[in-house]
mmCIF file of C-alpha atoms in Angstrom:
data_model
loop_
_atom_site.group_PDB
_atom_site.id
_atom_site.type_symbol
_atom_site.label_atom_id
_atom_site.label_comp_id
_atom_site.label_asym_id
_atom_site.label_seq_id
_atom_site.Cartn_x
_atom_site.Cartn_y
_atom_site.Cartn_z
ATOM 1 C CA MET A 29 57.255 -124.408 47.197
ATOM 2 C CA LYS A 30 54.675 -125.798 44.680
ATOM 3 C CA ARG A 31 53.944 -128.703 46.964
ATOM 4 C CA LYS A 32 53.196 -126.267 49.879
ATOM 5 C CA PHE A 33 50.835 -124.199 47.741
ATOM 6 C CA ALA A 34 49.153 -127.459 46.382
ATOM 7 C CA VAL A 35 48.584 -128.691 49.845
ATOM 8 C CA THR A 36 47.425 -125.229 51.099
ATOM 9 C CA THR A 37 44.946 -125.224 48.065
ATOM 10 C CA LEU A 38 43.739 -128.556 48.709
ATOM 11 C CA LEU A 39 43.090 -127.946 52.373
ATOM 12 C CA SER A 40 41.406 -124.728 51.646
ATOM 13 C CA ALA A 41 39.072 -126.359 49.111
ATOM 14 C CA ILE A 42 38.281 -129.243 51.548
ATOM 15 C CA LEU A 43 37.358 -126.598 54.364
ATOM 16 C CA LEU A 44 35.222 -124.623 51.900
ATOM 17 C CA PHE A 45 33.340 -127.598 50.643
ATOM 18 C CA SER A 46 32.731 -129.015 54.186
ATOM 19 C CA GLN A 47 31.269 -125.557 55.182
ATOM 20 C CA ALA A 48 29.050 -125.666 52.005
ATOM 21 C CA GLY A 49 27.912 -129.078 53.052
ATOM 22 C CA ASN A 50 26.967 -127.952 56.455
ATOM 23 C CA SER A 51 24.900 -125.077 54.986
ATOM 24 C CA LEU A 52 22.628 -127.766 53.359
ATOM 25 C CA ALA A 53 20.933 -128.606 56.691
ATOM 26 C CA VAL A 54 17.374 -127.345 56.099
ATOM 27 C CA ILE A 55 14.995 -126.280 58.834
ATOM 28 C CA THR A 56 11.822 -128.193 58.902
ATOM 29 C CA PRO A 57 9.055 -126.068 60.292
ATOM 30 C CA PRO A 58 6.319 -127.711 62.189
ATOM 31 C CA GLY A 59 2.880 -128.819 60.567
ATOM 32 C CA PHE A 60 -0.003 -126.580 60.511
ATOM 33 C CA PRO A 61 -3.670 -127.306 60.424
ATOM 34 C CA SER A 62 -5.595 -126.244 57.364
ATOM 35 C CA CYS A 63 -7.906 -123.407 57.298
ATOM 36 C CA VAL A 64 -10.491 -125.798 55.737
ATOM 37 C CA ASN A 65 -10.739 -127.358 59.169
ATOM 38 C CA PRO A 66 -9.115 -124.988 61.583
ATOM 39 C CA SER A 67 -7.926 -126.144 65.013
ATOM 40 C CA GLY A 68 -6.604 -124.531 67.995
ATOM 41 C CA THR A 69 -7.903 -121.593 70.099
ATOM 42 C CA GLN A 70 -9.487 -118.735 68.131
ATOM 43 C CA ILE A 71 -7.906 -115.644 69.295
ATOM 44 C CA ALA A 72 -9.387 -113.165 66.646
ATOM 45 C CA ASN A 73 -12.322 -113.044 64.501
ATOM 46 C CA TYR A 74 -13.509 -110.408 62.166
ATOM 47 C CA ASP A 75 -16.465 -110.913 59.930
ATOM 48 C CA SER A 76 -15.446 -108.036 57.466
ATOM 49 C CA GLY A 77 -13.116 -105.343 57.136
ATOM 50 C CA LEU A 78 -9.595 -104.446 55.715
ATOM 51 C CA HIS A 79 -6.821 -106.933 56.659
ATOM 52 C CA GLY A 80 -3.127 -107.370 55.993
ATOM 53 C CA ILE A 81 -1.436 -110.538 54.848
ATOM 54 C CA ALA A 82 2.035 -110.945 55.839
ATOM 55 C CA GLY A 83 4.499 -111.067 52.874
ATOM 56 C CA THR A 84 2.484 -108.744 50.784
ATOM 57 C CA THR A 85 1.876 -104.945 50.841
ATOM 58 C CA SER A 86 -1.617 -105.301 49.480
ATOM 59 C CA GLU A 87 -4.579 -104.749 51.667
ATOM 60 C CA TYR A 88 -7.491 -107.364 51.612
ATOM 61 C CA ARG A 89 -11.219 -106.962 52.146
ATOM 62 C CA GLY A 90 -13.128 -109.891 53.827
ATOM 63 C CA ARG A 91 -13.242 -112.287 56.783
ATOM 64 C CA ASP A 92 -10.232 -113.020 58.897
ATOM 65 C CA SER A 93 -9.741 -115.502 61.852
ATOM 66 C CA VAL A 94 -6.651 -116.334 63.901
ATOM 67 C CA TYR A 95 -6.016 -119.485 65.670
ATOM 68 C CA GLN A 96 -3.412 -120.165 68.356
ATOM 69 C CA VAL A 97 -2.309 -123.700 67.550
ATOM 70 C CA THR A 98 0.568 -123.893 69.987
ATOM 71 C CA SER A 99 2.593 -121.464 72.075
ATOM 72 C CA GLU A 100 4.923 -120.923 69.060
ATOM 73 C CA THR A 101 2.399 -121.338 65.945
ATOM 74 C CA LEU A 102 -0.682 -119.521 64.720
ATOM 75 C CA THR A 103 -2.806 -119.965 61.655
ATOM 76 C CA GLN A 104 -4.461 -116.948 60.166
ATOM 77 C CA CYS A 105 -7.528 -117.734 57.825
ATOM 78 C CA PHE A 106 -8.538 -114.985 55.352
ATOM 79 C CA CYS A 107 -11.532 -115.174 52.922
ATOM 80 C CA PRO A 108 -12.034 -112.465 50.503
ATOM 81 C CA GLU A 109 -15.353 -110.651 50.081
ATOM 82 C CA SER A 110 -15.833 -111.991 46.567
ATOM 83 C CA GLY A 111 -14.413 -115.271 45.320
ATOM 84 C CA ASP A 112 -13.810 -118.475 47.189
ATOM 85 C CA THR A 113 -10.043 -118.627 47.291
ATOM 86 C CA GLY A 114 -8.756 -117.758 50.670
ATOM 87 C CA ILE A 115 -5.151 -117.148 52.063
ATOM 88 C CA GLN A 116 -3.945 -119.174 54.958
ATOM 89 C CA THR A 117 -1.003 -117.728 56.781
ATOM 90 C CA ASN A 118 1.125 -119.784 58.918
ATOM 91 C CA TRP A 119 3.024 -118.033 61.535
ATOM 92 C CA LEU A 120 6.041 -119.562 63.599
ATOM 93 C CA LYS A 121 7.430 -117.462 66.494
ATOM 94 C CA VAL A 122 11.115 -117.172 66.066
ATOM 95 C CA ALA A 123 12.218 -115.197 69.106
ATOM 96 C CA SER A 124 15.854 -115.962 68.490
ATOM 97 C CA ILE A 125 17.188 -117.541 65.317
ATOM 98 C CA SER A 126 20.358 -117.725 63.596
ATOM 99 C CA GLU A 127 20.926 -116.034 60.405
ATOM 100 C CA GLU A 128 21.644 -119.257 58.634
ATOM 101 C CA ASP A 129 18.416 -120.800 59.910
ATOM 102 C CA LEU A 130 16.421 -117.755 59.001
ATOM 103 C CA GLN A 131 17.888 -117.725 55.461
ATOM 104 C CA ASP A 132 16.811 -121.444 55.214
ATOM 105 C CA LEU A 133 13.354 -120.428 56.165
ATOM 106 C CA LYS A 134 13.237 -117.644 53.568
ATOM 107 C CA ASN A 135 14.602 -119.994 50.858
ATOM 108 C CA GLN A 136 11.565 -122.127 51.691
ATOM 109 C CA GLY A 137 9.251 -119.217 51.029
ATOM 110 C CA TRP A 138 8.861 -117.777 54.440
ATOM 111 C CA SER A 139 8.753 -114.139 55.174
ATOM 112 C CA TYR A 140 10.496 -112.439 58.329
ATOM 113 C CA ILE A 141 8.409 -110.368 60.614
ATOM 114 C CA PRO A 142 10.750 -108.748 63.079
ATOM 115 C CA ASN A 143 8.132 -107.618 65.370
ATOM 116 C CA GLY A 144 4.879 -109.492 65.837
ATOM 117 C CA SER A 145 3.384 -106.670 67.924
ATOM 118 C CA LEU A 146 2.697 -104.893 64.737
ATOM 119 C CA TRP A 147 0.422 -107.579 63.670
ATOM 120 C CA GLY A 148 -1.405 -108.045 67.108
ATOM 121 C CA LEU A 149 1.045 -110.875 68.115
ATOM 122 C CA ASP A 150 3.883 -111.030 70.806
ATOM 123 C CA GLN A 151 6.716 -108.312 70.543
ATOM 124 C CA VAL A 152 9.246 -110.856 69.146
ATOM 125 C CA GLY A 153 10.151 -112.142 65.658
ATOM 126 C CA TYR A 154 8.097 -114.441 63.366
ATOM 127 C CA VAL A 155 8.191 -116.085 60.012
ATOM 128 C CA ALA A 156 5.095 -116.297 58.183
ATOM 129 C CA LYS A 157 4.281 -118.278 54.946
ATOM 130 C CA ASN A 158 1.030 -118.032 52.882
ATOM 131 C CA GLN A 159 -0.873 -120.684 50.978
ATOM 132 C CA GLU A 160 -4.208 -120.633 49.133
ATOM 133 C CA TYR A 161 -7.206 -122.723 50.497
ATOM 134 C CA ALA A 162 -10.815 -123.098 49.404
ATOM 135 C CA CYS A 163 -13.181 -120.800 51.575
ATOM 136 C CA ARG A 164 -16.407 -122.518 52.884
ATOM 137 C CA ALA A 165 -19.710 -120.967 51.981
ATOM 138 C CA GLY A 166 -19.823 -118.006 54.199
ATOM 139 C CA GLY A 167 -15.995 -118.136 54.672
ATOM 140 C CA THR A 168 -13.669 -118.642 57.432
ATOM 141 C CA GLY A 169 -11.384 -115.853 58.418
ATOM 142 C CA GLY A 170 -9.184 -114.105 61.273
ATOM 143 C CA GLY A 171 -7.215 -111.130 62.495
ATOM 144 C CA VAL A 172 -3.516 -110.859 62.627
ATOM 145 C CA LEU A 173 -4.154 -107.118 62.358
ATOM 146 C CA GLY A 174 -1.402 -105.473 60.499
ATOM 147 C CA ALA A 175 -2.441 -103.814 57.125
ATOM 148 C CA SER A 176 1.266 -103.058 56.303
ATOM 149 C CA THR A 177 4.039 -105.660 56.388
ATOM 150 C CA LEU A 178 7.570 -105.924 57.330
ATOM 151 C CA ALA A 179 8.017 -108.919 55.057
ATOM 152 C CA GLY A 180 11.723 -110.064 54.534
ATOM 153 C CA THR A 181 13.260 -110.778 51.350
ATOM 154 C CA GLY A 182 14.179 -114.253 50.503
ATOM 155 C CA THR A 183 16.624 -115.831 48.015
ATOM 156 C CA THR A 184 16.361 -119.100 46.213
ATOM 157 C CA MET A 185 18.300 -122.334 46.478
ATOM 158 C CA ALA A 186 20.517 -120.775 43.644
ATOM 159 C CA SER A 187 22.940 -119.233 46.387
ATOM 160 C CA LYS A 188 23.414 -122.739 47.854
ATOM 161 C CA ILE A 189 23.879 -124.329 44.495
ATOM 162 C CA ALA A 190 26.506 -121.724 43.632
ATOM 163 C CA THR A 191 28.410 -122.265 46.746
ATOM 164 C CA ILE A 192 28.337 -126.063 46.294
ATOM 165 C CA ALA A 193 29.366 -125.516 42.553
ATOM 166 C CA GLY A 194 32.201 -123.256 43.620
ATOM 167 C CA GLY A 195 33.344 -125.789 46.202
ATOM 168 C CA VAL A 196 33.382 -128.536 43.661
ATOM 169 C CA PHE A 197 35.269 -126.260 41.233
ATOM 170 C CA LEU A 198 37.781 -125.317 43.857
ATOM 171 C CA ILE A 199 38.320 -129.077 44.685
ATOM 172 C CA GLY A 200 38.566 -130.107 41.116
ATOM 173 C CA GLY A 201 41.156 -127.344 40.538
ATOM 174 C CA ALA A 202 43.097 -128.245 43.632
ATOM 175 C CA LEU A 203 43.009 -131.919 42.884
ATOM 176 C CA SER A 204 44.314 -131.113 39.271
ATOM 177 C CA LEU A 205 47.127 -128.968 40.613
ATOM 178 C CA PHE A 206 48.027 -131.668 43.014
ATOM 179 C CA TYR A 207 48.010 -134.275 40.311
ATOM 180 C CA VAL A 208 50.287 -132.063 38.045
ATOM 181 C CA THR A 209 52.645 -131.422 40.991
ATOM 182 C CA ILE A 210 52.959 -135.076 41.760
ATOM 183 C CA ARG A 211 53.379 -136.041 38.086
ATOM 184 C CA ARG A 212 56.215 -133.459 37.603
ATOM 185 C CA ARG A 213 57.932 -134.742 40.688
ATOM 186 C CA ASN A 214 57.639 -138.374 39.532
ATOM 187 C CA LYS A 215 59.206 -137.279 36.082
ATOM 188 C CA ASN A 216 62.135 -135.476 37.782
ATOM 189 C CA LYS A 217 63.074 -138.688 39.709
#
């Protein structure tokens, strides 16, 4: 009976640990051009006005330009009315994506936008990630139009680390139990 329990525990721990290992495969998003020297086809340009930035609930005043880099990627370049630090938003179309892959992207700082049409894009899901850049004199900017956001919530790598730690703990416990069972069996012989 104890042997069956030990074997079952060991197999369960191995299965759990192997699943935790599979979750470490991290999505690598494509590269994006910098707004310092944007490339692609400019699809929107606004010299002034109120703009939304994906992943935030704030409204921003300034210049905004959007560049279609590929059929799946866009770059939004926003420069504020005052100051020279702009916000570059990289947009990646994710018409269909698994929950695990989406969570990987969120863990990397991407926000999920379930419907791009609210931002002047195709009516499919996108992920967006912001970074700062230095605006040129006179600024560069663009127009993913949404002034409100449907930003997703992300988690940190802590959940993956906890999964791995739990798997290691279970394996350690199973191995200890297995060792004690074998040792007792050998003593009884």
